CSV table of C-alpha atoms in Angstrom, one decimal:
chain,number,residue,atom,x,y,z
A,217,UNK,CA,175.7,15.6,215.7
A,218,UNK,CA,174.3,18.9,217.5
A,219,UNK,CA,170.9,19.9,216.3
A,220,UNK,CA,172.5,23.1,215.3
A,221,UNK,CA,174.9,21.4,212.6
A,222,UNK,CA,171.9,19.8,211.2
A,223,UNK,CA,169.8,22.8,211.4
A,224,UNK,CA,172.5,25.1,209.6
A,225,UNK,CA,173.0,22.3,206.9
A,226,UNK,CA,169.1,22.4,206.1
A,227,UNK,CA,168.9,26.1,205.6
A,228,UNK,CA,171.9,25.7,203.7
A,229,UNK,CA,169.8,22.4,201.1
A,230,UNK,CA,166.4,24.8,201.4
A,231,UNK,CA,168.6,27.8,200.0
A,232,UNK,CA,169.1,26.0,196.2
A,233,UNK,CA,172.2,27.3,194.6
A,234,UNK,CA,173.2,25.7,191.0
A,235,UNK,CA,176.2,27.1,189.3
A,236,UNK,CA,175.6,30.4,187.3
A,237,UNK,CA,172.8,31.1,189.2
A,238,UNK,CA,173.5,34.7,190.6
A,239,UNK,CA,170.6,35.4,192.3
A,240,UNK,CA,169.9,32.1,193.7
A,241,UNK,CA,174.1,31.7,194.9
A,242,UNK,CA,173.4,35.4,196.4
A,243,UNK,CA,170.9,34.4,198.6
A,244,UNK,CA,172.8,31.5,199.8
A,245,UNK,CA,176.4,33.4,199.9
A,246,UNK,CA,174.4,36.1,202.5
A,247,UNK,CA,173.0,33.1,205.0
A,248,UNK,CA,176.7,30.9,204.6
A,249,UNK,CA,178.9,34.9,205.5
A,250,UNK,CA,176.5,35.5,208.6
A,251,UNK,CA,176.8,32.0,209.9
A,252,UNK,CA,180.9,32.8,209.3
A,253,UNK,CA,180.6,35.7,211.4
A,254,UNK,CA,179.1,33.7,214.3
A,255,UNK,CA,181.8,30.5,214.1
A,256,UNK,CA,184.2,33.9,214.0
A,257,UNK,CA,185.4,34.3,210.8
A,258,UNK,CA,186.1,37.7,209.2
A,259,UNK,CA,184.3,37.5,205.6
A,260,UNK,CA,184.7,38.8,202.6
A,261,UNK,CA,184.1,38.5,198.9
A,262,UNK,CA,186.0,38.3,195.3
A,263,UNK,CA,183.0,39.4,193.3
A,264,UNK,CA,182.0,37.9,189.6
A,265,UNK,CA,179.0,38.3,187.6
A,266,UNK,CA,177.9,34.6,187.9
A,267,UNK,CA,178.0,34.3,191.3
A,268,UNK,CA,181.2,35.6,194.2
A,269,UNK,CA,183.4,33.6,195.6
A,270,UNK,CA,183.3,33.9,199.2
A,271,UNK,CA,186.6,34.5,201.3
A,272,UNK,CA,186.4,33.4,205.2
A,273,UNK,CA,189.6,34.4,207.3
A,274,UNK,CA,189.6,32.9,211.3
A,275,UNK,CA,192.4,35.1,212.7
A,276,UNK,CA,195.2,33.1,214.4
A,277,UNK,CA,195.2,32.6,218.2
A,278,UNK,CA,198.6,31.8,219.5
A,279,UNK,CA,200.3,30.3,217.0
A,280,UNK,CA,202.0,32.3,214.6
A,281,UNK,CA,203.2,31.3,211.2
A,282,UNK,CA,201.5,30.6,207.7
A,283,UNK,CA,197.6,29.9,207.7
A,284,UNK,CA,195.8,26.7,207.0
A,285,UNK,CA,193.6,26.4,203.9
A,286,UNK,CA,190.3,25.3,203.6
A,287,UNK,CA,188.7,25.0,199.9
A,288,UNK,CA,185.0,24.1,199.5
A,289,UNK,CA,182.4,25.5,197.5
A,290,UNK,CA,178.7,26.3,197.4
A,291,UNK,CA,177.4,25.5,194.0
A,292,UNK,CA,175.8,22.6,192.7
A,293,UNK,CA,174.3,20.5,190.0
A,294,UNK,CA,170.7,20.8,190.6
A,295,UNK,CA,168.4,23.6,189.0
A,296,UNK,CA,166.3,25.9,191.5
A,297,UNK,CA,163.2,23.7,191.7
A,298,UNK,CA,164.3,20.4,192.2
A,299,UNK,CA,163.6,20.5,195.8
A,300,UNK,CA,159.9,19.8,194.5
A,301,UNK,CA,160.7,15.8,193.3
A,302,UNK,CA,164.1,15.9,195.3
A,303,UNK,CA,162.8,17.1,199.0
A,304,UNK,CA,164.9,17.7,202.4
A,305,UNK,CA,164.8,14.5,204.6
A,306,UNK,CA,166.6,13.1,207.5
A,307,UNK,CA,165.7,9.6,208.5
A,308,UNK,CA,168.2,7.9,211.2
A,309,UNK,CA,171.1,8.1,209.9
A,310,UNK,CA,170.5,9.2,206.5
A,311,UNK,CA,169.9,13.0,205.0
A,312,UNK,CA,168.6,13.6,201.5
A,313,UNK,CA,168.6,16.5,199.6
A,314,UNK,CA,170.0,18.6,196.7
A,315,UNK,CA,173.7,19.3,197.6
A,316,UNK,CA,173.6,17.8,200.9
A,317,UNK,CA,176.6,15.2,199.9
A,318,UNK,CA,178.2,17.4,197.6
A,319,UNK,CA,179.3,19.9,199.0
A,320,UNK,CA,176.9,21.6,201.8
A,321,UNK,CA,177.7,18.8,205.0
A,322,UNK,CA,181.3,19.6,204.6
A,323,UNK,CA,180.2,23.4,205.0
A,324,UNK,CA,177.9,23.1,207.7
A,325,UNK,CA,181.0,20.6,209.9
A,326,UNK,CA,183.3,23.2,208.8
A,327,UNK,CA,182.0,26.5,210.4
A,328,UNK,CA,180.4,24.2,213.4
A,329,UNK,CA,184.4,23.0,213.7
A,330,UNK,CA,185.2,26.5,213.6
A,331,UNK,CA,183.1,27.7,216.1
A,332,UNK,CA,184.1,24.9,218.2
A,333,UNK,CA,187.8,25.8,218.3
A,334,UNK,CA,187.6,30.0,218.2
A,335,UNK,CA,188.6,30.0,221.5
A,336,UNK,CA,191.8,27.7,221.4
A,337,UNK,CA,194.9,28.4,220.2
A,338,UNK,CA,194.8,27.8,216.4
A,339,UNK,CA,196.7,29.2,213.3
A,340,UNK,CA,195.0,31.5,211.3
A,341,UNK,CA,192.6,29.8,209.3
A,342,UNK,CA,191.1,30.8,205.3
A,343,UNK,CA,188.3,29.5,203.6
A,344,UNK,CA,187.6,29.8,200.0
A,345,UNK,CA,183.9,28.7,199.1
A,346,UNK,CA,183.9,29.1,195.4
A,347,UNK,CA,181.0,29.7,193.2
A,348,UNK,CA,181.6,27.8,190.3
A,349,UNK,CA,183.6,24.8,191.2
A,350,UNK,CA,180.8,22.5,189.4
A,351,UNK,CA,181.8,23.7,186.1
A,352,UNK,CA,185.7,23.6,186.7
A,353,UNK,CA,186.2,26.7,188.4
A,354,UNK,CA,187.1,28.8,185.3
A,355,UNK,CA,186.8,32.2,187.5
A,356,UNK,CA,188.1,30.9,190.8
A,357,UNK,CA,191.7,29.4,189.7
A,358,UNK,CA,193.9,32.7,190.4
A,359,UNK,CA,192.5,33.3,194.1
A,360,UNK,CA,192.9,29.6,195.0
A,361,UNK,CA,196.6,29.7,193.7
A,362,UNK,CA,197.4,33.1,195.5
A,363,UNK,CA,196.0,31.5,198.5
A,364,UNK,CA,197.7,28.3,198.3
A,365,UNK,CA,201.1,30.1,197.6
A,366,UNK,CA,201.3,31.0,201.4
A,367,UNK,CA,199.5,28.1,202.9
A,368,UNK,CA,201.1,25.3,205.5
A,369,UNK,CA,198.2,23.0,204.4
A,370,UNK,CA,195.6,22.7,202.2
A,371,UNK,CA,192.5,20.8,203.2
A,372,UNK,CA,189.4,20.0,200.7
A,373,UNK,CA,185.9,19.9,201.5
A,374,UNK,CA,184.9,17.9,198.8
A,375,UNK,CA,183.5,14.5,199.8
A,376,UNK,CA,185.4,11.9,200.8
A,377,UNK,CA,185.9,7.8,199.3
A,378,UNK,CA,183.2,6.0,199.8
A,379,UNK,CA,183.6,5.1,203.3
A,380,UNK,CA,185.2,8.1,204.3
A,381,UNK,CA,188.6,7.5,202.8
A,382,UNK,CA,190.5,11.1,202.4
A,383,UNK,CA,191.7,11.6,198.6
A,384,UNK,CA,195.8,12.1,197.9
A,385,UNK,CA,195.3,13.3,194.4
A,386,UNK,CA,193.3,13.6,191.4
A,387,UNK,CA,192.3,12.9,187.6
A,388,UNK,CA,193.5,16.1,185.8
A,389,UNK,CA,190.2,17.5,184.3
A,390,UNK,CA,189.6,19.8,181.3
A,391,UNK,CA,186.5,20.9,179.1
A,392,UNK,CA,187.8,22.5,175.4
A,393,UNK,CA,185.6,23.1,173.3
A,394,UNK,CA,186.5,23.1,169.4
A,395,UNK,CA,184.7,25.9,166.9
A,396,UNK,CA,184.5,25.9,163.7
A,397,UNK,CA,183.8,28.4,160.9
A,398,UNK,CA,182.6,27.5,157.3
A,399,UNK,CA,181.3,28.9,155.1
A,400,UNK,CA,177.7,28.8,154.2
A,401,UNK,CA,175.6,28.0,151.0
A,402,UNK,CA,172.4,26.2,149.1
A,403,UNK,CA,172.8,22.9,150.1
A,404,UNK,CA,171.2,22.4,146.8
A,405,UNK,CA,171.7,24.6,144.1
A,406,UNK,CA,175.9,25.8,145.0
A,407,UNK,CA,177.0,23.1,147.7
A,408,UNK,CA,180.0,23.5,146.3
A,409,UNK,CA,180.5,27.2,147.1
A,410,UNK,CA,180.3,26.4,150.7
A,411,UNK,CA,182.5,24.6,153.5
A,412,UNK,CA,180.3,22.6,155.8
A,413,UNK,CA,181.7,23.6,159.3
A,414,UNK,CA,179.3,20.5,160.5
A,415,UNK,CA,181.4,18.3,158.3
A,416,UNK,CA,184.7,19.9,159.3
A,417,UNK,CA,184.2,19.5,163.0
A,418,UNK,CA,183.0,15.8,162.5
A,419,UNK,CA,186.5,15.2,161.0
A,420,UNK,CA,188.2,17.5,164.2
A,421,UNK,CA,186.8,15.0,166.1
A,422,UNK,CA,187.8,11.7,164.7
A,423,UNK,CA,191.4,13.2,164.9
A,424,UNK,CA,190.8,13.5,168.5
A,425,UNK,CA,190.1,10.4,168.9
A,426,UNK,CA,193.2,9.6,167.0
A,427,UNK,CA,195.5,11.4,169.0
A,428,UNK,CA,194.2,9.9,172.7
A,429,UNK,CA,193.6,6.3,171.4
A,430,UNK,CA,196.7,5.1,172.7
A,431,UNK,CA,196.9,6.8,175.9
A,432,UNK,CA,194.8,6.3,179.5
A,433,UNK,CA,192.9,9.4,179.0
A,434,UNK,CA,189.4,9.5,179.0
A,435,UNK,CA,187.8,11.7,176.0
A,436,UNK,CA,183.7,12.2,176.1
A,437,UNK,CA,181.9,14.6,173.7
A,438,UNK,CA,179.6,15.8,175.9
A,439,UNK,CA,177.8,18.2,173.4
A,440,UNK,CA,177.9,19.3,169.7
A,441,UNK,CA,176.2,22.2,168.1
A,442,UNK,CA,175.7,24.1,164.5
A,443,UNK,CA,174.0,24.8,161.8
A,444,UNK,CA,170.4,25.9,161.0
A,445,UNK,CA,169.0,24.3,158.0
A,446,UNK,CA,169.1,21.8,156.3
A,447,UNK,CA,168.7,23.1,152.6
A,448,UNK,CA,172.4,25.6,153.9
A,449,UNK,CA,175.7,24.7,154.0
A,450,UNK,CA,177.0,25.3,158.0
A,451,UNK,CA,178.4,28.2,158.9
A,452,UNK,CA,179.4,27.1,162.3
A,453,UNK,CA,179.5,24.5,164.9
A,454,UNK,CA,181.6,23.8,167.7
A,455,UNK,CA,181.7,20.5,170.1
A,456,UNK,CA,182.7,20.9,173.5
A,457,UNK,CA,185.2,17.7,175.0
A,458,UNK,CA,185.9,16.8,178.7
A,459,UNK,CA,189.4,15.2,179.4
A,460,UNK,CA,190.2,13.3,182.0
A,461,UNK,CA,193.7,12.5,182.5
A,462,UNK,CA,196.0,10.2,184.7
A,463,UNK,CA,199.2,11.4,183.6
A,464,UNK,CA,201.1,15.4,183.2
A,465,UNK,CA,202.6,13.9,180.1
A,466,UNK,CA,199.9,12.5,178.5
A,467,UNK,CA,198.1,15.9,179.5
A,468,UNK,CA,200.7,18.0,178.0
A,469,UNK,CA,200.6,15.9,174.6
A,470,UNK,CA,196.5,15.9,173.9
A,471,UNK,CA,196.0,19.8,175.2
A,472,UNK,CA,199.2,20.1,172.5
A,473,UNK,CA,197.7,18.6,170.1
A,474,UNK,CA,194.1,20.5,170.2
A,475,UNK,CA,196.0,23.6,170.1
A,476,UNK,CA,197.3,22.6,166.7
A,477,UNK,CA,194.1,21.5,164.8
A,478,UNK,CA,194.1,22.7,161.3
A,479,UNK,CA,191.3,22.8,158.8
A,480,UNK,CA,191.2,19.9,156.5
A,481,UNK,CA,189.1,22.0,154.1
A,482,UNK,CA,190.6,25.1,152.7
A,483,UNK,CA,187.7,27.3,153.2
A,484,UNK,CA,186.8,26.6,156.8
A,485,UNK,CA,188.8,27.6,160.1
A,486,UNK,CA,189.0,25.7,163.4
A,487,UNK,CA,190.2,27.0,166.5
A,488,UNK,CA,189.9,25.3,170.3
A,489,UNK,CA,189.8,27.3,173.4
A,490,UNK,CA,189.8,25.7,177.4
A,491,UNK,CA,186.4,26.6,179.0
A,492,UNK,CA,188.3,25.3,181.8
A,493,UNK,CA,191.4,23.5,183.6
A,494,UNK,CA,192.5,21.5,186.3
A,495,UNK,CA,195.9,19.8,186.2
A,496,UNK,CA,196.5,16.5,187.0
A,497,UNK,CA,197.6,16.1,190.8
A,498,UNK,CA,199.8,13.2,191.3
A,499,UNK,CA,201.0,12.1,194.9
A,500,UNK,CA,204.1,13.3,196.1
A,501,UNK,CA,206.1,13.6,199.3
A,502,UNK,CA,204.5,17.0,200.6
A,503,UNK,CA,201.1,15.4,200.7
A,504,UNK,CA,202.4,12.5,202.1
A,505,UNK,CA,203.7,14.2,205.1
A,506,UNK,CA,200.2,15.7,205.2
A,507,UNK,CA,198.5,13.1,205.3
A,508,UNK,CA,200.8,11.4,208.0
A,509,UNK,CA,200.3,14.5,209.9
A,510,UNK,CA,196.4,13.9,209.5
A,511,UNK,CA,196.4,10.4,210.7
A,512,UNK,CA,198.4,10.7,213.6
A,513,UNK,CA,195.9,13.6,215.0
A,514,UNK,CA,193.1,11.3,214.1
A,515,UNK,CA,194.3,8.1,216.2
A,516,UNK,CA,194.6,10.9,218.7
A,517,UNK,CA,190.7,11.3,218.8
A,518,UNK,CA,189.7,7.9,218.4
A,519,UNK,CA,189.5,8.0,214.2
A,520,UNK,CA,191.7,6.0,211.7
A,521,UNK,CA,192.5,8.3,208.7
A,522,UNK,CA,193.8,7.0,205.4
A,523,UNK,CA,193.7,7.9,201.6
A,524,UNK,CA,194.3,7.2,198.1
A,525,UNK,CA,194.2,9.0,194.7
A,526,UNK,CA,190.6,10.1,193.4
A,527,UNK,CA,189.1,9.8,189.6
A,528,UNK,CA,187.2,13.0,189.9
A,529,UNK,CA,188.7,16.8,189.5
A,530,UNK,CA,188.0,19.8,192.0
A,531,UNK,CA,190.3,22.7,192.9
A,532,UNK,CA,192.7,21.0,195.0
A,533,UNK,CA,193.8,19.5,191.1
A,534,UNK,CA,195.2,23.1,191.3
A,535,UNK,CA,196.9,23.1,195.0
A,536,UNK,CA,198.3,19.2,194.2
A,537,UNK,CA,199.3,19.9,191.4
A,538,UNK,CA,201.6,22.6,192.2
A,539,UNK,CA,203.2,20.9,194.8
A,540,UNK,CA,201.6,22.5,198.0
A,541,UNK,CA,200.9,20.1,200.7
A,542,UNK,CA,197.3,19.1,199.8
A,543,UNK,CA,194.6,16.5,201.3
A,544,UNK,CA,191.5,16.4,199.9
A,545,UNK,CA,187.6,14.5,200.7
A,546,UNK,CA,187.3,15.6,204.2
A,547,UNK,CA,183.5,16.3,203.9
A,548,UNK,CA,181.5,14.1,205.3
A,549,UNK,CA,180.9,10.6,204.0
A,550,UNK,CA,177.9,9.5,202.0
A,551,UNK,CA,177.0,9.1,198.4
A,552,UNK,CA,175.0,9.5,195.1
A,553,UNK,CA,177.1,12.4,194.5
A,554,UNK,CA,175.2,14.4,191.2
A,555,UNK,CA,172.6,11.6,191.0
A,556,UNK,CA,169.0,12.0,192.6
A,557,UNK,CA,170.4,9.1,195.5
A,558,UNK,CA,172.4,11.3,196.9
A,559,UNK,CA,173.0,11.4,200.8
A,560,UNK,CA,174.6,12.9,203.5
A,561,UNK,CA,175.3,10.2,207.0
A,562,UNK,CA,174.4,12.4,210.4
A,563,UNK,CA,177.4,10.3,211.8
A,564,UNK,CA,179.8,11.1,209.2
A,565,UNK,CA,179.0,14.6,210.0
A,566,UNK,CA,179.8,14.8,213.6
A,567,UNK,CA,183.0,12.4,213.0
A,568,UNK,CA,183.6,15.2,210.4
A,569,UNK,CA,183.2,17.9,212.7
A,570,UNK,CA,185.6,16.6,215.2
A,571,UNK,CA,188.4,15.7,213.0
A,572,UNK,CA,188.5,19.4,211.8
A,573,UNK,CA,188.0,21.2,215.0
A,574,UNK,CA,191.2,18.5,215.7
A,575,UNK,CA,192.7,19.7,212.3
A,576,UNK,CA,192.7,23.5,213.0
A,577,UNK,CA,193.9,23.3,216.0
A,578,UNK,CA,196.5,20.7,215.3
A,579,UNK,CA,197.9,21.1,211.8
C-alpha cells in the first residue's frame, strides 16, 4: 500500500467524526474536500445542520455517457474522545482505530484510486460521502436517489464480507419510534382521572410483537422513555423500534400495521413516525450483470470477485432497492465493525485500491 494511502487514512482516524457531530464532521469534511481536489475531483456540498454531505464529481475523460456512482460516508459510531482508550495503530498487517474499518479505508483507497486514474480515460465519476449514514441516513435519502437516477453503476464503500466478499443486497432497515400521549394524574389520590401513556405504550408494544411473530423480521426495542414521577400518572412516553426485514412484503405489512396503531384506552393517543428508512434490497438481474461486470475486470488484474446478500442496511438499501445496478462492500476487508476490535488490513487496502482505479476506468 503507498505510504501516502496510509498517511491520508490516519489523518482521516485522528480527525473523529461521530454522527451529529457538526463541528467535529466539519473539520473532517474540510481535510476529505482538499484531498478531493488533489485526486481531481470538483467538490461540493448539500449542507444540513448536523453535519453536510459532501458531493465529489471526477469529470469524464474520454468516455462519454452516464457517470459511475460511488456512495460512502464519513460518520461513525464512536464519540470524540475515544481515541484516548481506542488509539491509531498499524502493526504488520493490521490497523486499529475508530472508523478505520467502517468506513474511513474505503475513503482513503477511493480518492488514492482516483488519483491514480485522473489521467486515463474514465467516465465521469460522483461521490456521495454522507454525513449521517450511521443513523439511517434520514437527511441524505433524496440526493442519493437523484444521483442514482442517472447512474450506469452504483458502487458502495461500505465494508466488505468477511474476507472481502462484495455484498448483492441487503436487510431492509427501519427505526419507528411509537409516542404516546396520556393523560396525567395523582397516582394516588385520582388514578383514575388519568391515562397512563407508560401503560399504553407497554400494550403498543406487545401488539408489535404480535403482528411480526410469524414473519422473519427482526424487531429490537432499542430504547423506551416517559414519565417523571412516580406518585403521577404518565403523560407521555414513546419507544423507539429497529426493523430488520428480509422480505418487501413482510416490510409493507409491519410498517402497515404501525401506521394503524390505535389507543386501547380512550383517553390516551398513539401515533408512530419513521426516524428513518431503508428498503429492503433484494438481488435482481441488473446487479447481477454488475457484478459479472465486476469479476471479469478483477480476473483481469489478478483478483477473484464474488458476492452474496448482506444482513446489515446502508444507502445502497436505497439504490438496490429501486432497481439500479448496485454492488456494495468494496471497502477494504477487515473487521470488528462498531466494536472496540475493529480493524482495517494494509493489504486489503492496496488490493482495494487497485480494483477501483480498475473499476473507474473499466465500468
Amino acid at each position: 500500500m503507498p505510504s501516502a494511502t496510509l498517511e491520508a487514512l490516519h489523518r482521516y482516524t485522528l480527525c473523529e467524526s461521530p454522527t451529529g457531530d457538526a463541528g467535529s464532521l466539519a473539520a473532517l469534511a474540510g481535510v476529505l474536500d482538499a484531498d478531493a481536489t488533489r485526486a481531481g475531483f470538483h467538490t461540493a456540498r448539500e449542507t444540513h445542520p448536523t453535519g453536510d454531505h459532501l458531493i465529489w464529481t471526477l469529470p469524464a475523460r474520454g468516455v462519454p455517457g452516464d457517470p459511475i456512482l460511488l456512495l460512502s460516508h464519513y460518520d461513525t459510531v464512536w464519540p470524540v474522545g475515544t481515541l484516548a482508550t481506542m488509539p491509531w495503530s498499524a502493526d504488520g498487517d493490521v490497523i486499529r482505530g475508530p472508523g478505520v474499518y467502517d468506513t474511513k479505508a474505503g475513503l482513503a483507497a477511493l480518492l488514492s484510486a482516483a488519483g491514480e486514474i485522473k489521467d486515463q480515460d474514465h467516465p465521469e465519476v460522483r461521490v456521495i460521502v454522507v454525513a449521517d449514514e450511521e443513523i439511517g441516513s434520514p437527511t441524505a435519502g433524496d440526493l442519493v436517489r437523484a444521483e442514482a437516477a442517472r447512474a450506469r453503476a452504483v458502487l458502495g464503500l461500505e465494508p466488505p464480507h468477511p474476507g472481502g466478499g462484495l455484498k448483492t443486497g441487503r436487510r431492509g432497515s427501519t427505526r419507528a419510534r411509537i409516542e404516546v400521549t396520556g393523560v396525567e394524574a395523582h397516582a394516588a389520590l385520582d388514578p383514575d382521572a388519568g391515562a397512563s401513556a407508560i401503560d399504553e405504550l407497554v400494550d403498543q408494544l406487545i401488539r408489535v410483537r404480535s403482528v411480526v411473530a410469524d414473519r422473519p423480521v427482526l424487531l429490537n426495542t432499542g430504547t423506551i422513555a416517559g414519565g417523571g414521577r412516580t406518585n403521577v400518572v404518565a403523560g407521555r412516553a414513546h419507544a423507539d423500534l429497529g426493523l430488520r426485514f428480509s422480505d418487501p412484503a413482510d416490510e409493507e405489512a409491519v410498517l402497515g400495521a404501525l401506521g394503524r396503531l390505535s389507543p386501547v384506552r380512550d383517553r390516551a393517543s398513539v401515533s408512530t413516525r419513521l426516524l428513518s428508512h431503508r428498503p429492503t434490497w433484494r438481488p435482481g438481474p441488473a446487479g447481477a450483470g454488475l457484478l459479472d461486470r465486476i469479476r471479469v475486470i478483477g480476473a483481469a488484474i489478478g483478483q477473484s470477485v464474488d458476492g452474496h446478500p448482506a444482513d446489515g442496511a446502508a444507502d445502497t438499501n436505497t439504490t438496490g432497492a429501486l432497481g439500479h445496478p448496485t454492488i456494495d462492500g468494496l471497502a477494504p476487508r477487515g473487521g470488528g465493525a462498531h466494536a472496540r476490535t475493529e480493524w482495517v488490513s494494509a493489504a486489503g487496502i492496496a488490493e482495494r485500491t487497485t480494483l477501483l482505479a480498475a473499476l473507474l476506468t473499466g465500468l
